[in-house]
Amino acid sequence: MTEYMEKRRNETIKKVWMTVCGILTAAAVTFAIMWFVAKNDQSSEAREAAAAAARAADAFADYAENETGSGYIRALSEYYAFCLNIRILTNDTNRASFYTDAGAMYEVLIGQDAYGRAHSAELSAIMKRLSKDIYEPDAYRQLKQLAEGKAE
């Protein structure tokens, strides 16, 4: 009888461990799927980048009309918010150059504010396009050309 009880005990332990391993495996797979979906779901970042682009477009347009110092600072801060969102959105993707182009323009806007002030209407138009399609390559190309125009 002892041998029989020992055998049943071992079988029960084996079943418990198999059940525990199955539950842990299912939990790990579920966690991995949820993590992958969350990592690749960039829709909220894209919406925030588009909203930042729209705010920057409005701020540059307001500055182009009124030419106040605080208006230009507002435009810079909104443009910087846009750059941060683009960096998050395009980091480690084939669109990483978008951040490079936008960042180059930001450096020009900070370093040579007279140039940025003179091109605020143009920047407003570019940002308006980006607010509609955050991945528009021509808009980033225009930002790069505008930034390089200052470098020449």
PDB file of C-alpha atoms in Angstrom:
ATOM      1  CA  MET A   1       0.000   0.000   0.000  1.00  0.00           C
ATOM      2  CA  THR A   2       2.852   2.371   0.694  1.00  0.00           C
ATOM      3  CA  GLU A   3       4.276   1.808  -2.726  1.00  0.00           C
ATOM      4  CA  TYR A   4       0.890   2.533  -4.256  1.00  0.00           C
ATOM      5  CA  MET A   5       0.538   5.769  -2.238  1.00  0.00           C
ATOM      6  CA  GLU A   6       4.062   6.817  -3.201  1.00  0.00           C
ATOM      7  CA  LYS A   7       3.219   6.289  -6.865  1.00  0.00           C
ATOM      8  CA  ARG A   8      -0.023   8.296  -6.577  1.00  0.00           C
ATOM      9  CA  ARG A   9       1.801  11.067  -4.761  1.00  0.00           C
ATOM     10  CA  ASN A  10       4.432  11.310  -7.482  1.00  0.00           C
ATOM     11  CA  GLU A  11       1.749  11.339 -10.178  1.00  0.00           C
ATOM     12  CA  THR A  12      -0.125  14.105  -8.376  1.00  0.00           C
ATOM     13  CA  ILE A  13       3.030  16.188  -8.000  1.00  0.00           C
ATOM     14  CA  LYS A  14       3.795  15.673 -11.693  1.00  0.00           C
ATOM     15  CA  LYS A  15       0.260  16.798 -12.647  1.00  0.00           C
ATOM     16  CA  VAL A  16       0.503  19.886 -10.433  1.00  0.00           C
ATOM     17  CA  TRP A  17       3.861  20.872 -11.942  1.00  0.00           C
ATOM     18  CA  MET A  18       2.546  20.314 -15.464  1.00  0.00           C
ATOM     19  CA  THR A  19      -0.464  22.525 -14.690  1.00  0.00           C
ATOM     20  CA  VAL A  20       1.711  25.241 -13.146  1.00  0.00           C
ATOM     21  CA  CYS A  21       4.080  25.163 -16.134  1.00  0.00           C
ATOM     22  CA  GLY A  22       1.144  25.369 -18.541  1.00  0.00           C
ATOM     23  CA  ILE A  23      -0.321  28.360 -16.715  1.00  0.00           C
ATOM     24  CA  LEU A  24       3.063  30.136 -16.600  1.00  0.00           C
ATOM     25  CA  THR A  25       3.637  29.474 -20.299  1.00  0.00           C
ATOM     26  CA  ALA A  26       0.197  30.841 -21.186  1.00  0.00           C
ATOM     27  CA  ALA A  27       0.828  33.924 -19.036  1.00  0.00           C
ATOM     28  CA  ALA A  28       4.234  34.507 -20.648  1.00  0.00           C
ATOM     29  CA  VAL A  29       2.784  34.216 -24.158  1.00  0.00           C
ATOM     30  CA  THR A  30      -0.064  36.569 -23.269  1.00  0.00           C
ATOM     31  CA  PHE A  31       2.355  39.084 -21.785  1.00  0.00           C
ATOM     32  CA  ALA A  32       4.630  38.864 -24.853  1.00  0.00           C
ATOM     33  CA  ILE A  33       1.726  39.473 -27.228  1.00  0.00           C
ATOM     34  CA  MET A  34       0.447  42.425 -25.197  1.00  0.00           C
ATOM     35  CA  TRP A  35       3.949  43.921 -24.999  1.00  0.00           C
ATOM     36  CA  PHE A  36       4.482  43.523 -28.750  1.00  0.00           C
ATOM     37  CA  VAL A  37       1.144  45.149 -29.576  1.00  0.00           C
ATOM     38  CA  ALA A  38       1.762  48.046 -27.188  1.00  0.00           C
ATOM     39  CA  LYS A  39       5.274  48.578 -28.521  1.00  0.00           C
ATOM     40  CA  ASN A  40       4.132  48.658 -32.119  1.00  0.00           C
ATOM     41  CA  ASP A  41       0.961  50.668 -31.551  1.00  0.00           C
ATOM     42  CA  GLN A  42       2.159  54.133 -32.425  1.00  0.00           C
ATOM     43  CA  SER A  43      -1.214  55.582 -33.191  1.00  0.00           C
ATOM     44  CA  SER A  44      -1.251  57.730 -30.048  1.00  0.00           C
ATOM     45  CA  GLU A  45       2.257  59.032 -30.788  1.00  0.00           C
ATOM     46  CA  ALA A  46       1.246  59.786 -34.373  1.00  0.00           C
ATOM     47  CA  ARG A  47      -1.829  61.693 -33.177  1.00  0.00           C
ATOM     48  CA  GLU A  48       0.263  63.671 -30.700  1.00  0.00           C
ATOM     49  CA  ALA A  49       2.869  64.482 -33.363  1.00  0.00           C
ATOM     50  CA  ALA A  50       0.122  65.633 -35.748  1.00  0.00           C
ATOM     51  CA  ALA A  51      -1.421  67.771 -33.006  1.00  0.00           C
ATOM     52  CA  ALA A  52       1.980  69.300 -32.207  1.00  0.00           C
ATOM     53  CA  ALA A  53       2.484  70.029 -35.916  1.00  0.00           C
ATOM     54  CA  ALA A  54      -0.918  71.747 -36.056  1.00  0.00           C
ATOM     55  CA  ARG A  55      -0.104  73.843 -32.988  1.00  0.00           C
ATOM     56  CA  ALA A  56       3.270  74.784 -34.496  1.00  0.00           C
ATOM     57  CA  ALA A  57       1.579  75.730 -37.791  1.00  0.00           C
ATOM     58  CA  ASP A  58      -0.853  77.985 -35.932  1.00  0.00           C
ATOM     59  CA  ALA A  59       1.926  79.528 -33.853  1.00  0.00           C
ATOM     60  CA  PHE A  60       4.099  80.277 -36.910  1.00  0.00           C
ATOM     61  CA  ALA A  61       1.066  81.707 -38.725  1.00  0.00           C
ATOM     62  CA  ASP A  62       0.244  83.902 -35.713  1.00  0.00           C
ATOM     63  CA  TYR A  63       3.822  85.114 -35.596  1.00  0.00           C
ATOM     64  CA  ALA A  64       3.826  85.840 -39.334  1.00  0.00           C
ATOM     65  CA  GLU A  65       0.787  88.094 -38.789  1.00  0.00           C
ATOM     66  CA  ASN A  66       1.698  89.809 -35.523  1.00  0.00           C
ATOM     67  CA  GLU A  67       5.503  89.472 -35.272  1.00  0.00           C
ATOM     68  CA  THR A  68       5.621  89.475 -31.491  1.00  0.00           C
ATOM     69  CA  GLY A  69       8.556  88.043 -29.573  1.00  0.00           C
ATOM     70  CA  SER A  70       6.311  85.883 -27.447  1.00  0.00           C
ATOM     71  CA  GLY A  71       4.648  84.565 -30.608  1.00  0.00           C
ATOM     72  CA  TYR A  72       7.989  83.374 -31.946  1.00  0.00           C
ATOM     73  CA  ILE A  73       8.862  81.732 -28.626  1.00  0.00           C
ATOM     74  CA  ARG A  74       5.500  79.965 -28.673  1.00  0.00           C
ATOM     75  CA  ALA A  75       6.194  78.794 -32.227  1.00  0.00           C
ATOM     76  CA  LEU A  76       9.592  77.473 -31.155  1.00  0.00           C
ATOM     77  CA  SER A  77       8.159  75.577 -28.207  1.00  0.00           C
ATOM     78  CA  GLU A  78       5.429  74.014 -30.330  1.00  0.00           C
ATOM     79  CA  TYR A  79       7.982  73.079 -32.991  1.00  0.00           C
ATOM     80  CA  TYR A  80      10.204  71.542 -30.313  1.00  0.00           C
ATOM     81  CA  ALA A  81       7.257  69.472 -29.041  1.00  0.00           C
ATOM     82  CA  PHE A  82       6.721  68.306 -32.619  1.00  0.00           C
ATOM     83  CA  CYS A  83      10.411  67.319 -32.893  1.00  0.00           C
ATOM     84  CA  LEU A  84      10.242  65.307 -29.679  1.00  0.00           C
ATOM     85  CA  ASN A  85       7.180  63.428 -30.889  1.00  0.00           C
ATOM     86  CA  ILE A  86       8.787  62.700 -34.244  1.00  0.00           C
ATOM     87  CA  ARG A  87      11.876  61.391 -32.495  1.00  0.00           C
ATOM     88  CA  ILE A  88       9.795  58.954 -30.453  1.00  0.00           C
ATOM     89  CA  LEU A  89       7.697  57.983 -33.454  1.00  0.00           C
ATOM     90  CA  THR A  90      10.525  57.357 -35.911  1.00  0.00           C
ATOM     91  CA  ASN A  91      13.280  56.094 -33.608  1.00  0.00           C
ATOM     92  CA  ASP A  92      14.806  52.860 -34.976  1.00  0.00           C
ATOM     93  CA  THR A  93      12.657  52.933 -38.116  1.00  0.00           C
ATOM     94  CA  ASN A  94      13.350  53.623 -41.756  1.00  0.00           C
ATOM     95  CA  ARG A  95      11.947  57.120 -41.149  1.00  0.00           C
ATOM     96  CA  ALA A  96      14.598  58.190 -38.644  1.00  0.00           C
ATOM     97  CA  SER A  97      15.793  60.839 -41.110  1.00  0.00           C
ATOM     98  CA  PHE A  98      12.528  62.715 -40.485  1.00  0.00           C
ATOM     99  CA  TYR A  99      13.758  63.581 -36.994  1.00  0.00           C
ATOM    100  CA  THR A 100      17.186  64.519 -38.352  1.00  0.00           C
ATOM    101  CA  ASP A 101      15.629  66.938 -40.854  1.00  0.00           C
ATOM    102  CA  ALA A 102      13.216  68.426 -38.316  1.00  0.00           C
ATOM    103  CA  GLY A 103      16.012  68.719 -35.743  1.00  0.00           C
ATOM    104  CA  ALA A 104      18.273  70.516 -38.226  1.00  0.00           C
ATOM    105  CA  MET A 105      15.555  73.106 -38.751  1.00  0.00           C
ATOM    106  CA  TYR A 106      15.106  73.478 -34.994  1.00  0.00           C
ATOM    107  CA  GLU A 107      18.819  74.199 -34.584  1.00  0.00           C
ATOM    108  CA  VAL A 108      18.546  76.924 -37.217  1.00  0.00           C
ATOM    109  CA  LEU A 109      15.450  78.377 -35.554  1.00  0.00           C
ATOM    110  CA  ILE A 110      17.264  78.556 -32.226  1.00  0.00           C
ATOM    111  CA  GLY A 111      20.636  79.696 -33.539  1.00  0.00           C
ATOM    112  CA  GLN A 112      19.475  82.172 -36.177  1.00  0.00           C
ATOM    113  CA  ASP A 113      16.113  83.433 -35.058  1.00  0.00           C
ATOM    114  CA  ALA A 114      16.063  86.197 -37.689  1.00  0.00           C
ATOM    115  CA  TYR A 115      16.110  83.514 -40.376  1.00  0.00           C
ATOM    116  CA  GLY A 116      13.299  81.621 -38.644  1.00  0.00           C
ATOM    117  CA  ARG A 117      11.268  84.767 -38.211  1.00  0.00           C
ATOM    118  CA  ALA A 118      11.673  85.628 -41.906  1.00  0.00           C
ATOM    119  CA  HIS A 119      10.461  82.166 -42.957  1.00  0.00           C
ATOM    120  CA  SER A 120       7.654  81.745 -40.432  1.00  0.00           C
ATOM    121  CA  ALA A 121       4.900  81.750 -43.079  1.00  0.00           C
ATOM    122  CA  GLU A 122       6.723  79.027 -45.015  1.00  0.00           C
ATOM    123  CA  LEU A 123       7.225  77.020 -41.833  1.00  0.00           C
ATOM    124  CA  SER A 124       3.549  77.391 -41.044  1.00  0.00           C
ATOM    125  CA  ALA A 125       2.616  75.926 -44.436  1.00  0.00           C
ATOM    126  CA  ILE A 126       5.000  72.983 -43.997  1.00  0.00           C
ATOM    127  CA  MET A 127       3.730  72.262 -40.503  1.00  0.00           C
ATOM    128  CA  LYS A 128       0.123  72.451 -41.692  1.00  0.00           C
ATOM    129  CA  ARG A 129       0.924  69.742 -44.262  1.00  0.00           C
ATOM    130  CA  LEU A 130       2.583  67.625 -41.587  1.00  0.00           C
ATOM    131  CA  SER A 131      -0.426  67.979 -39.313  1.00  0.00           C
ATOM    132  CA  LYS A 132      -2.485  66.269 -42.028  1.00  0.00           C
ATOM    133  CA  ASP A 133       0.102  63.577 -42.863  1.00  0.00           C
ATOM    134  CA  ILE A 134       2.861  63.186 -40.320  1.00  0.00           C
ATOM    135  CA  TYR A 135       4.814  60.894 -42.649  1.00  0.00           C
ATOM    136  CA  GLU A 136       4.923  63.160 -45.715  1.00  0.00           C
ATOM    137  CA  PRO A 137       8.516  62.895 -46.989  1.00  0.00           C
ATOM    138  CA  ASP A 138       8.307  66.050 -49.120  1.00  0.00           C
ATOM    139  CA  ALA A 139       7.541  68.175 -46.074  1.00  0.00           C
ATOM    140  CA  TYR A 140      10.625  66.872 -44.277  1.00  0.00           C
ATOM    141  CA  ARG A 141      12.652  67.445 -47.427  1.00  0.00           C
ATOM    142  CA  GLN A 142      11.443  71.053 -47.432  1.00  0.00           C
ATOM    143  CA  LEU A 143      12.427  71.442 -43.774  1.00  0.00           C
ATOM    144  CA  LYS A 144      15.887  70.109 -44.601  1.00  0.00           C
ATOM    145  CA  GLN A 145      16.232  72.459 -47.599  1.00  0.00           C
ATOM    146  CA  LEU A 146      15.073  75.382 -45.498  1.00  0.00           C
ATOM    147  CA  ALA A 147      17.629  74.503 -42.817  1.00  0.00           C
ATOM    148  CA  GLU A 148      20.388  74.079 -45.366  1.00  0.00           C
ATOM    149  CA  GLY A 149      19.424  77.352 -46.999  1.00  0.00           C
ATOM    150  CA  LYS A 150      20.575  79.037 -43.816  1.00  0.00           C
ATOM    151  CA  ALA A 151      23.818  77.091 -43.803  1.00  0.00           C
ATOM    152  CA  GLU A 152      24.824  78.395 -47.232  1.00  0.00           C
TER     153      GLU A 152
END
